[in-house]
PDB file of C-alpha atoms in Angstrom:
ATOM      1  CA  UNK A   1       0.015  -0.002   0.008  1.00 39.00           C
ATOM      2  CA  UNK A   2       1.309   3.443  -0.843  1.00 41.00           C
ATOM      3  CA  UNK A   3       0.629   7.064  -0.126  1.00 40.00           C
ATOM      4  CA  UNK A   4       1.876   9.809  -2.362  1.00 43.00           C
ATOM      5  CA  UNK A   5       2.052  13.362  -1.062  1.00 41.00           C
ATOM      6  CA  UNK A   6       3.599  16.432  -2.583  1.00 37.00           C
ATOM      7  CA  UNK A   7       4.326  19.289  -0.124  1.00 36.00           C
ATOM      8  CA  UNK A   8       5.769  22.745  -0.735  1.00 37.00           C
ATOM      9  CA  UNK A   9       6.616  25.268   1.995  1.00 33.00           C
ATOM     10  CA  UNK A  10       5.372  28.550   0.632  1.00 31.00           C
ATOM     11  CA  UNK A  11       2.889  31.103   2.158  1.00 34.00           C
ATOM     12  CA  UNK A  12      -0.019  29.409   0.416  1.00 35.00           C
ATOM     13  CA  UNK A  13       1.087  25.795   0.953  1.00 33.00           C
ATOM     14  CA  UNK A  14      -0.473  23.280  -1.333  1.00 35.00           C
ATOM     15  CA  UNK A  15      -0.581  19.628  -0.470  1.00 40.00           C
ATOM     16  CA  UNK A  16      -1.512  16.853  -2.786  1.00 39.00           C
ATOM     17  CA  UNK A  17      -2.475  13.579  -1.189  1.00 42.00           C
ATOM     18  CA  UNK A  18      -2.964  10.571  -3.459  1.00 38.00           C
ATOM     19  CA  UNK A  19      -3.680   7.549  -1.288  1.00 40.00           C
ATOM     20  CA  UNK A  20      -3.632   4.051  -2.766  1.00 38.00           C
ATOM     21  CA  UNK A  21      -5.092   2.626   0.472  1.00 38.00           C
ATOM     22  CA  UNK A  22      -4.967   3.101   4.272  1.00 40.00           C
ATOM     23  CA  UNK A  23      -2.612   1.461   6.743  1.00 43.00           C
ATOM     24  CA  UNK A  24      -2.345   1.200  10.496  1.00 44.00           C
ATOM     25  CA  UNK A  25      -0.537   3.824  12.560  1.00 48.00           C
ATOM     26  CA  UNK A  26       1.517   3.121  15.702  1.00 50.00           C
ATOM     27  CA  UNK A  27      -0.472   2.445  18.875  1.00 49.00           C
ATOM     28  CA  UNK A  28       0.842   5.685  20.403  1.00 48.00           C
ATOM     29  CA  UNK A  29      -1.228   7.681  17.974  1.00 49.00           C
ATOM     30  CA  UNK A  30      -4.296   5.553  18.188  1.00 46.00           C
ATOM     31  CA  UNK A  31      -5.658   7.430  21.146  1.00 48.00           C
ATOM     32  CA  UNK A  32      -8.526   8.018  22.915  1.00 52.00           C
ATOM     33  CA  UNK A  33     -11.804   9.380  21.774  1.00 53.00           C
ATOM     34  CA  UNK A  34     -14.412   6.654  21.179  1.00 56.00           C
ATOM     35  CA  UNK A  35     -16.810   7.071  18.223  1.00 54.00           C
ATOM     36  CA  UNK A  36     -20.050   8.688  19.331  1.00 55.00           C
ATOM     37  CA  UNK A  37     -23.356   6.841  19.176  1.00 53.00           C
ATOM     38  CA  UNK A  38     -25.658   8.350  16.579  1.00 49.00           C
ATOM     39  CA  UNK A  39     -28.411  10.208  18.407  1.00 50.00           C
ATOM     40  CA  UNK A  40     -32.049  10.190  17.417  1.00 52.00           C
ATOM     41  CA  UNK A  41     -32.643  12.787  14.754  1.00 45.00           C
ATOM     42  CA  UNK A  42     -34.381  16.015  15.871  1.00 52.00           C
ATOM     43  CA  UNK A  43     -37.164  17.385  13.682  1.00 78.00           C
ATOM     44  CA  UNK A  44     -35.818  18.641  10.391  1.00 87.00           C
ATOM     45  CA  UNK A  45     -36.117  22.440  10.271  1.00 92.00           C
ATOM     46  CA  UNK A  46     -38.022  24.183   7.492  1.00 94.00           C
ATOM     47  CA  UNK A  47     -34.796  25.905   6.402  1.00 94.00           C
ATOM     48  CA  UNK A  48     -32.941  22.629   6.120  1.00 96.00           C
ATOM     49  CA  UNK A  49     -35.714  20.921   4.174  1.00 94.00           C
ATOM     50  CA  UNK A  50     -35.988  23.919   1.837  1.00 95.00           C
ATOM     51  CA  UNK A  51     -32.223  23.860   1.194  1.00 96.00           C
ATOM     52  CA  UNK A  52     -32.245  20.105   0.548  1.00 96.00           C
ATOM     53  CA  UNK A  53     -35.229  20.306  -1.799  1.00 96.00           C
ATOM     54  CA  UNK A  54     -33.583  23.116  -3.729  1.00 96.00           C
ATOM     55  CA  UNK A  55     -30.384  21.135  -4.039  1.00 96.00           C
ATOM     56  CA  UNK A  56     -32.356  18.131  -5.287  1.00 97.00           C
ATOM     57  CA  UNK A  57     -34.082  20.256  -7.942  1.00 97.00           C
ATOM     58  CA  UNK A  58     -30.702  21.594  -9.073  1.00 96.00           C
ATOM     59  CA  UNK A  59     -29.246  18.118  -9.242  1.00 96.00           C
ATOM     60  CA  UNK A  60     -32.177  16.793 -11.275  1.00 96.00           C
ATOM     61  CA  UNK A  61     -32.609  20.027 -13.271  1.00 96.00           C
ATOM     62  CA  UNK A  62     -36.185  20.368 -12.146  1.00 96.00           C
ATOM     63  CA  UNK A  63     -38.204  23.596 -12.178  1.00 96.00           C
ATOM     64  CA  UNK A  64     -38.403  25.557  -8.931  1.00 92.00           C
ATOM     65  CA  UNK A  65     -42.057  24.613  -8.355  1.00 91.00           C
ATOM     66  CA  UNK A  66     -41.481  20.864  -8.900  1.00 94.00           C
ATOM     67  CA  UNK A  67     -42.660  18.584  -6.113  1.00 93.00           C
ATOM     68  CA  UNK A  68     -40.039  16.361  -4.454  1.00 94.00           C
ATOM     69  CA  UNK A  69     -41.288  12.863  -3.807  1.00 94.00           C
ATOM     70  CA  UNK A  70     -39.944   9.310  -3.545  1.00 96.00           C
ATOM     71  CA  UNK A  71     -39.366   9.005  -7.303  1.00 96.00           C
ATOM     72  CA  UNK A  72     -37.256  12.169  -7.404  1.00 96.00           C
ATOM     73  CA  UNK A  73     -35.328  11.248  -4.220  1.00 97.00           C
ATOM     74  CA  UNK A  74     -34.491   7.862  -5.711  1.00 97.00           C
ATOM     75  CA  UNK A  75     -32.937   9.491  -8.774  1.00 97.00           C
ATOM     76  CA  UNK A  76     -30.506  11.742  -6.948  1.00 97.00           C
ATOM     77  CA  UNK A  77     -26.853  10.775  -7.295  1.00 97.00           C
ATOM     78  CA  UNK A  78     -25.168  14.093  -6.464  1.00 96.00           C
ATOM     79  CA  UNK A  79     -26.245  16.480  -3.682  1.00 97.00           C
ATOM     80  CA  UNK A  80     -24.536  19.861  -3.306  1.00 96.00           C
ATOM     81  CA  UNK A  81     -25.298  21.300   0.113  1.00 97.00           C
ATOM     82  CA  UNK A  82     -22.076  23.173   0.775  1.00 95.00           C
ATOM     83  CA  UNK A  83     -22.593  26.238   2.967  1.00 95.00           C
ATOM     84  CA  UNK A  84     -26.283  25.495   3.482  1.00 96.00           C
ATOM     85  CA  UNK A  85     -27.919  25.561   7.003  1.00 95.00           C
ATOM     86  CA  UNK A  86     -27.574  21.801   7.476  1.00 97.00           C
ATOM     87  CA  UNK A  87     -27.251  20.528  11.013  1.00 96.00           C
ATOM     88  CA  UNK A  88     -26.941  17.057  12.605  1.00 95.00           C
ATOM     89  CA  UNK A  89     -30.745  16.736  12.184  1.00 95.00           C
ATOM     90  CA  UNK A  90     -30.322  17.294   8.414  1.00 96.00           C
ATOM     91  CA  UNK A  91     -27.532  14.678   8.233  1.00 96.00           C
ATOM     92  CA  UNK A  92     -29.675  12.151  10.088  1.00 96.00           C
ATOM     93  CA  UNK A  93     -32.579  12.840   7.689  1.00 96.00           C
ATOM     94  CA  UNK A  94     -30.322  12.382   4.665  1.00 96.00           C
ATOM     95  CA  UNK A  95     -28.961   9.150   6.069  1.00 96.00           C
ATOM     96  CA  UNK A  96     -32.354   7.678   7.059  1.00 95.00           C
ATOM     97  CA  UNK A  97     -33.169   4.806   4.666  1.00 95.00           C
ATOM     98  CA  UNK A  98     -36.768   5.910   4.717  1.00 94.00           C
ATOM     99  CA  UNK A  99     -35.725   9.164   3.010  1.00 95.00           C
ATOM    100  CA  UNK A 100     -34.852   7.166  -0.108  1.00 95.00           C
ATOM    101  CA  UNK A 101     -31.465   8.550  -1.123  1.00 97.00           C
ATOM    102  CA  UNK A 102     -30.024   5.137  -1.695  1.00 96.00           C
ATOM    103  CA  UNK A 103     -28.643   6.032  -5.149  1.00 97.00           C
ATOM    104  CA  UNK A 104     -26.605   8.995  -3.789  1.00 97.00           C
ATOM    105  CA  UNK A 105     -22.923   8.728  -4.685  1.00 97.00           C
ATOM    106  CA  UNK A 106     -21.655  12.288  -3.971  1.00 96.00           C
ATOM    107  CA  UNK A 107     -22.652  14.294  -0.858  1.00 97.00           C
ATOM    108  CA  UNK A 108     -21.170  17.750  -0.340  1.00 96.00           C
ATOM    109  CA  UNK A 109     -21.710  19.082   3.214  1.00 97.00           C
ATOM    110  CA  UNK A 110     -18.694  21.342   3.538  1.00 95.00           C
ATOM    111  CA  UNK A 111     -19.206  24.588   5.456  1.00 95.00           C
ATOM    112  CA  UNK A 112     -22.299  23.345   7.228  1.00 96.00           C
ATOM    113  CA  UNK A 113     -23.027  22.957  10.958  1.00 95.00           C
ATOM    114  CA  UNK A 114     -22.372  19.268  11.196  1.00 96.00           C
ATOM    115  CA  UNK A 115     -20.749  17.953  14.400  1.00 97.00           C
ATOM    116  CA  UNK A 116     -19.575  14.497  15.393  1.00 97.00           C
ATOM    117  CA  UNK A 117     -23.188  13.460  15.905  1.00 96.00           C
ATOM    118  CA  UNK A 118     -23.983  14.220  12.236  1.00 97.00           C
ATOM    119  CA  UNK A 119     -20.882  12.368  11.108  1.00 97.00           C
ATOM    120  CA  UNK A 120     -21.920   9.295  13.088  1.00 97.00           C
ATOM    121  CA  UNK A 121     -25.418   9.432  11.565  1.00 96.00           C
ATOM    122  CA  UNK A 122     -23.976   9.444   8.028  1.00 97.00           C
ATOM    123  CA  UNK A 123     -21.751   6.457   8.717  1.00 97.00           C
ATOM    124  CA  UNK A 124     -24.055   4.410  10.944  1.00 97.00           C
ATOM    125  CA  UNK A 125     -24.523   0.747  10.075  1.00 95.00           C
ATOM    126  CA  UNK A 126     -28.225   1.362   9.297  1.00 94.00           C
ATOM    127  CA  UNK A 127     -27.590   4.435   7.145  1.00 96.00           C
ATOM    128  CA  UNK A 128     -29.113   4.548   3.674  1.00 96.00           C
ATOM    129  CA  UNK A 129     -26.007   6.141   2.163  1.00 97.00           C
ATOM    130  CA  UNK A 130     -24.073   2.951   1.453  1.00 97.00           C
ATOM    131  CA  UNK A 131     -23.508   3.971  -2.187  1.00 97.00           C
ATOM    132  CA  UNK A 132     -21.510   7.046  -1.370  1.00 97.00           C
ATOM    133  CA  UNK A 133     -18.121   7.293  -3.163  1.00 95.00           C
ATOM    134  CA  UNK A 134     -17.403  10.983  -2.352  1.00 94.00           C
ATOM    135  CA  UNK A 135     -18.137  12.768   0.937  1.00 96.00           C
ATOM    136  CA  UNK A 136     -17.163  16.402   1.568  1.00 95.00           C
ATOM    137  CA  UNK A 137     -17.219  17.348   5.265  1.00 97.00           C
ATOM    138  CA  UNK A 138     -14.679  20.135   5.060  1.00 93.00           C
ATOM    139  CA  UNK A 139     -14.848  23.138   7.403  1.00 94.00           C
ATOM    140  CA  UNK A 140     -17.574  21.683   9.658  1.00 97.00           C
ATOM    141  CA  UNK A 141     -17.416  21.001  13.453  1.00 96.00           C
ATOM    142  CA  UNK A 142     -16.055  17.496  13.280  1.00 97.00           C
ATOM    143  CA  UNK A 143     -13.224  16.439  15.554  1.00 97.00           C
ATOM    144  CA  UNK A 144     -11.185  13.226  15.873  1.00 95.00           C
ATOM    145  CA  UNK A 145     -14.296  11.638  17.411  1.00 97.00           C
ATOM    146  CA  UNK A 146     -16.250  12.207  14.251  1.00 97.00           C
ATOM    147  CA  UNK A 147     -13.403  10.933  12.105  1.00 95.00           C
ATOM    148  CA  UNK A 148     -13.344   7.748  14.199  1.00 95.00           C
ATOM    149  CA  UNK A 149     -17.096   7.319  13.631  1.00 97.00           C
ATOM    150  CA  UNK A 150     -16.632   7.599   9.857  1.00 97.00           C
ATOM    151  CA  UNK A 151     -13.859   5.033   9.948  1.00 94.00           C
ATOM    152  CA  UNK A 152     -15.368   2.586  12.444  1.00 96.00           C
ATOM    153  CA  UNK A 153     -15.389  -1.084  11.662  1.00 96.00           C
ATOM    154  CA  UNK A 154     -19.145  -1.119  11.239  1.00 96.00           C
ATOM    155  CA  UNK A 155     -19.336   2.130   9.202  1.00 97.00           C
ATOM    156  CA  UNK A 156     -21.573   1.885   6.156  1.00 97.00           C
ATOM    157  CA  UNK A 157     -19.167   3.896   4.068  1.00 97.00           C
ATOM    158  CA  UNK A 158     -17.387   0.906   2.548  1.00 96.00           C
ATOM    159  CA  UNK A 159     -17.668   2.235  -1.014  1.00 96.00           C
ATOM    160  CA  UNK A 160     -16.184   5.619  -0.222  1.00 95.00           C
ATOM    161  CA  UNK A 161     -13.305   6.641  -2.475  1.00 89.00           C
ATOM    162  CA  UNK A 162     -12.794  10.310  -1.557  1.00 88.00           C
ATOM    163  CA  UNK A 163     -13.181  11.934   1.895  1.00 91.00           C
ATOM    164  CA  UNK A 164     -12.574  15.636   2.573  1.00 91.00           C
ATOM    165  CA  UNK A 165     -12.048  16.491   6.219  1.00 92.00           C
ATOM    166  CA  UNK A 166      -9.981  19.642   5.724  1.00 88.00           C
ATOM    167  CA  UNK A 167     -10.516  22.649   8.015  1.00 92.00           C
ATOM    168  CA  UNK A 168     -11.697  20.524  10.926  1.00 95.00           C
ATOM    169  CA  UNK A 169     -10.232  20.049  14.440  1.00 94.00           C
ATOM    170  CA  UNK A 170      -8.896  16.576  13.669  1.00 92.00           C
ATOM    171  CA  UNK A 171      -5.707  15.489  15.404  1.00 91.00           C
ATOM    172  CA  UNK A 172      -3.450  12.446  15.487  1.00 90.00           C
ATOM    173  CA  UNK A 173      -6.044  10.210  17.088  1.00 89.00           C
ATOM    174  CA  UNK A 174      -8.403  10.934  14.165  1.00 89.00           C
ATOM    175  CA  UNK A 175      -5.712  10.116  11.657  1.00 86.00           C
ATOM    176  CA  UNK A 176      -4.995   6.873  13.549  1.00 85.00           C
ATOM    177  CA  UNK A 177      -8.653   5.869  13.316  1.00 87.00           C
ATOM    178  CA  UNK A 178      -8.812   6.692   9.607  1.00 84.00           C
ATOM    179  CA  UNK A 179      -5.680   4.621   8.954  1.00 79.00           C
ATOM    180  CA  UNK A 180      -6.481   1.681  11.249  1.00 81.00           C
ATOM    181  CA  UNK A 181      -6.268  -1.798   9.789  1.00 81.00           C
ATOM    182  CA  UNK A 182      -9.855  -2.599  10.734  1.00 89.00           C
ATOM    183  CA  UNK A 183     -11.354   0.589   9.267  1.00 89.00           C
ATOM    184  CA  UNK A 184     -14.345   0.167   6.997  1.00 94.00           C
ATOM    185  CA  UNK A 185     -12.804   2.747   4.646  1.00 91.00           C
ATOM    186  CA  UNK A 186     -10.707   0.239   2.772  1.00 88.00           C
ATOM    187  CA  UNK A 187     -11.757   1.547  -0.641  1.00 88.00           C
ATOM    188  CA  UNK A 188     -10.569   5.097   0.160  1.00 85.00           C
ATOM    189  CA  UNK A 189      -8.104   6.506  -2.370  1.00 78.00           C
ATOM    190  CA  UNK A 190      -8.154  10.223  -1.538  1.00 78.00           C
ATOM    191  CA  UNK A 191      -8.126  11.861   1.896  1.00 81.00           C
ATOM    192  CA  UNK A 192      -7.881  15.628   2.378  1.00 81.00           C
ATOM    193  CA  UNK A 193      -6.524  16.606   5.798  1.00 83.00           C
ATOM    194  CA  UNK A 194      -5.404  20.150   5.000  1.00 81.00           C
ATOM    195  CA  UNK A 195      -5.824  22.720   7.787  1.00 85.00           C
ATOM    196  CA  UNK A 196      -6.390  20.146  10.480  1.00 89.00           C
ATOM    197  CA  UNK A 197      -4.561  19.686  13.789  1.00 88.00           C
ATOM    198  CA  UNK A 198      -2.445  16.738  12.731  1.00 84.00           C
ATOM    199  CA  UNK A 199       0.997  17.276  14.301  1.00 84.00           C
ATOM    200  CA  UNK A 200       4.483  16.441  13.159  1.00 78.00           C
ATOM    201  CA  UNK A 201       4.046  13.098  14.998  1.00 77.00           C
ATOM    202  CA  UNK A 202       1.030  12.224  12.854  1.00 73.00           C
ATOM    203  CA  UNK A 203       2.808  13.206   9.657  1.00 68.00           C
ATOM    204  CA  UNK A 204       5.930  11.282  10.705  1.00 67.00           C
ATOM    205  CA  UNK A 205       3.834   8.198  11.356  1.00 62.00           C
ATOM    206  CA  UNK A 206       2.285   8.475   7.953  1.00 57.00           C
ATOM    207  CA  UNK A 207       5.725   8.882   6.402  1.00 61.00           C
ATOM    208  CA  UNK A 208       6.900   5.744   8.205  1.00 58.00           C
ATOM    209  CA  UNK A 209       4.006   3.917   6.621  1.00 55.00           C
ATOM    210  CA  UNK A 210       4.899   4.851   3.043  1.00 54.00           C
ATOM    211  CA  UNK A 211       3.981   8.493   2.523  1.00 53.00           C
ATOM    212  CA  UNK A 212       6.315  10.027  -0.005  1.00 58.00           C
ATOM    213  CA  UNK A 213       6.969  13.722   0.513  1.00 56.00           C
ATOM    214  CA  UNK A 214       8.679  15.832  -2.115  1.00 61.00           C
ATOM    215  CA  UNK A 215       9.715  19.402  -1.336  1.00 59.00           C
ATOM    216  CA  UNK A 216      10.882  22.318  -3.425  1.00 64.00           C
ATOM    217  CA  UNK A 217       8.532  21.738  -6.333  1.00 68.00           C
ATOM    218  CA  UNK A 218       6.409  24.036  -8.455  1.00 75.00           C
ATOM    219  CA  UNK A 219       2.998  22.800  -9.479  1.00 72.00           C
ATOM    220  CA  UNK A 220       2.350  22.757 -13.196  1.00 78.00           C
ATOM    221  CA  UNK A 221      -0.843  21.230 -14.559  1.00 82.00           C
ATOM    222  CA  UNK A 222      -3.220  18.363 -13.946  1.00 82.00           C
ATOM    223  CA  UNK A 223      -3.524  15.718 -16.638  1.00 83.00           C
ATOM    224  CA  UNK A 224      -5.670  12.560 -16.788  1.00 82.00           C
ATOM    225  CA  UNK A 225      -2.539  10.630 -15.823  1.00 83.00           C
ATOM    226  CA  UNK A 226      -1.794  12.721 -12.739  1.00 81.00           C
ATOM    227  CA  UNK A 227      -0.032  15.956 -11.692  1.00 81.00           C
ATOM    228  CA  UNK A 228       2.868  17.619 -13.549  1.00 85.00           C
ATOM    229  CA  UNK A 229       5.396  19.295 -11.186  1.00 81.00           C
ATOM    230  CA  UNK A 230       8.630  21.157 -11.877  1.00 81.00           C
ATOM    231  CA  UNK A 231      11.609  20.045  -9.758  1.00 75.00           C
ATOM    232  CA  UNK A 232      15.119  21.431 -10.334  1.00 76.00           C
ATOM    233  CA  UNK A 233      13.893  22.785 -13.666  1.00 77.00           C
ATOM    234  CA  UNK A 234      12.706  19.398 -14.894  1.00 83.00           C
ATOM    235  CA  UNK A 235       9.059  18.377 -15.364  1.00 85.00           C
ATOM    236  CA  UNK A 236       7.959  15.262 -13.539  1.00 83.00           C
ATOM    237  CA  UNK A 237       4.730  13.397 -13.616  1.00 82.00           C
ATOM    238  CA  UNK A 238       3.255  12.262 -10.300  1.00 77.00           C
ATOM    239  CA  UNK A 239       0.798   9.483 -11.219  1.00 77.00           C
ATOM    240  CA  UNK A 240      -2.619  10.005  -9.586  1.00 71.00           C
ATOM    241  CA  UNK A 241      -6.250   9.274 -10.336  1.00 66.00           C
ATOM    242  CA  UNK A 242      -7.417  12.076  -8.008  1.00 62.00           C
ATOM    243  CA  UNK A 243      -5.736  15.324  -7.010  1.00 65.00           C
ATOM    244  CA  UNK A 244      -6.795  17.431  -4.026  1.00 57.00           C
ATOM    245  CA  UNK A 245      -5.397  20.923  -3.478  1.00 59.00           C
ATOM    246  CA  UNK A 246      -5.239  22.246   0.094  1.00 53.00           C
ATOM    247  CA  UNK A 247      -4.201  25.873   0.809  1.00 49.00           C
ATOM    248  CA  UNK A 248      -2.351  26.315   4.110  1.00 50.00           C
ATOM    249  CA  UNK A 249      -0.977  23.950   6.722  1.00 49.00           C
ATOM    250  CA  UNK A 250      -1.425  25.603  10.162  1.00 53.00           C
ATOM    251  CA  UNK A 251      -5.117  26.203  11.056  1.00 57.00           C
ATOM    252  CA  UNK A 252      -6.311  29.595  12.197  1.00 61.00           C
ATOM    253  CA  UNK A 253      -9.625  28.676  13.747  1.00 64.00           C
ATOM    254  CA  UNK A 254      -9.964  31.343  16.464  1.00 72.00           C
ATOM    255  CA  UNK A 255     -13.000  33.019  14.991  1.00 75.00           C
ATOM    256  CA  UNK A 256     -14.601  29.674  14.014  1.00 73.00           C
ATOM    257  CA  UNK A 257     -14.181  28.358  17.574  1.00 75.00           C
ATOM    258  CA  UNK A 258     -15.690  31.548  19.052  1.00 79.00           C
ATOM    259  CA  UNK A 259     -18.727  31.306  16.739  1.00 79.00           C
ATOM    260  CA  UNK A 260     -19.177  27.635  17.573  1.00 75.00           C
ATOM    261  CA  UNK A 261     -19.016  28.434  21.309  1.00 78.00           C
ATOM    262  CA  UNK A 262     -21.664  31.044  20.745  1.00 82.00           C
ATOM    263  CA  UNK A 263     -23.912  28.493  19.019  1.00 76.00           C
ATOM    264  CA  UNK A 264     -23.624  30.187  15.631  1.00 75.00           C
TER     265      UNK A 264
END
């Protein structure tokens, strides 16, 4: 199993992670926080339902006045809800098999109000989202506990290929859970951990498990075969089937934490 990562220390640091599969980390990093039990879903708010219905209409190219029923829900394969007022209740509703989103393969929830409870609902054994291959949970309120719920042995996300957890308060214990040998995420090929709280110890552990880090490169262009970089004046192809760009390495979450503490 191999990881490929390209890292460049510049003000706007870009990191490209191309993961062939996941491996176990040392026990010292496999700490602590147990995955949360998924709570019963609160009542879906009118704002959340309106946002979801609008996203479904966009996905299916339906007119604004179109009714959303079981037939429409069963046809949805991509749902773009980034930045919408989606909470844990919305995540639970999306994951409920009775909702009927069993054909969904891409779910974008970045920039929403999801917490570890919502992450657990999406990944629960009884979730109806077993067909997901791409899940964007960037810049939410998920911590290492939520990452562990996504990666749990009984997680339903066994078909997941791409997972974006950038911009979250995920540390070494979350990385350990995602990379554990018994994770359900064995199909994962792309993992975005930019702007998290993974320390040098977490990075070193990944490097010890096969991460390849290349410094001093300039990024060129993305081709179907992978990423073209310029190193020492020579173009080089880094083979990859998926490329994820992450700006920055050290998180600056002061304002986000203050807003979260205020319940915003």
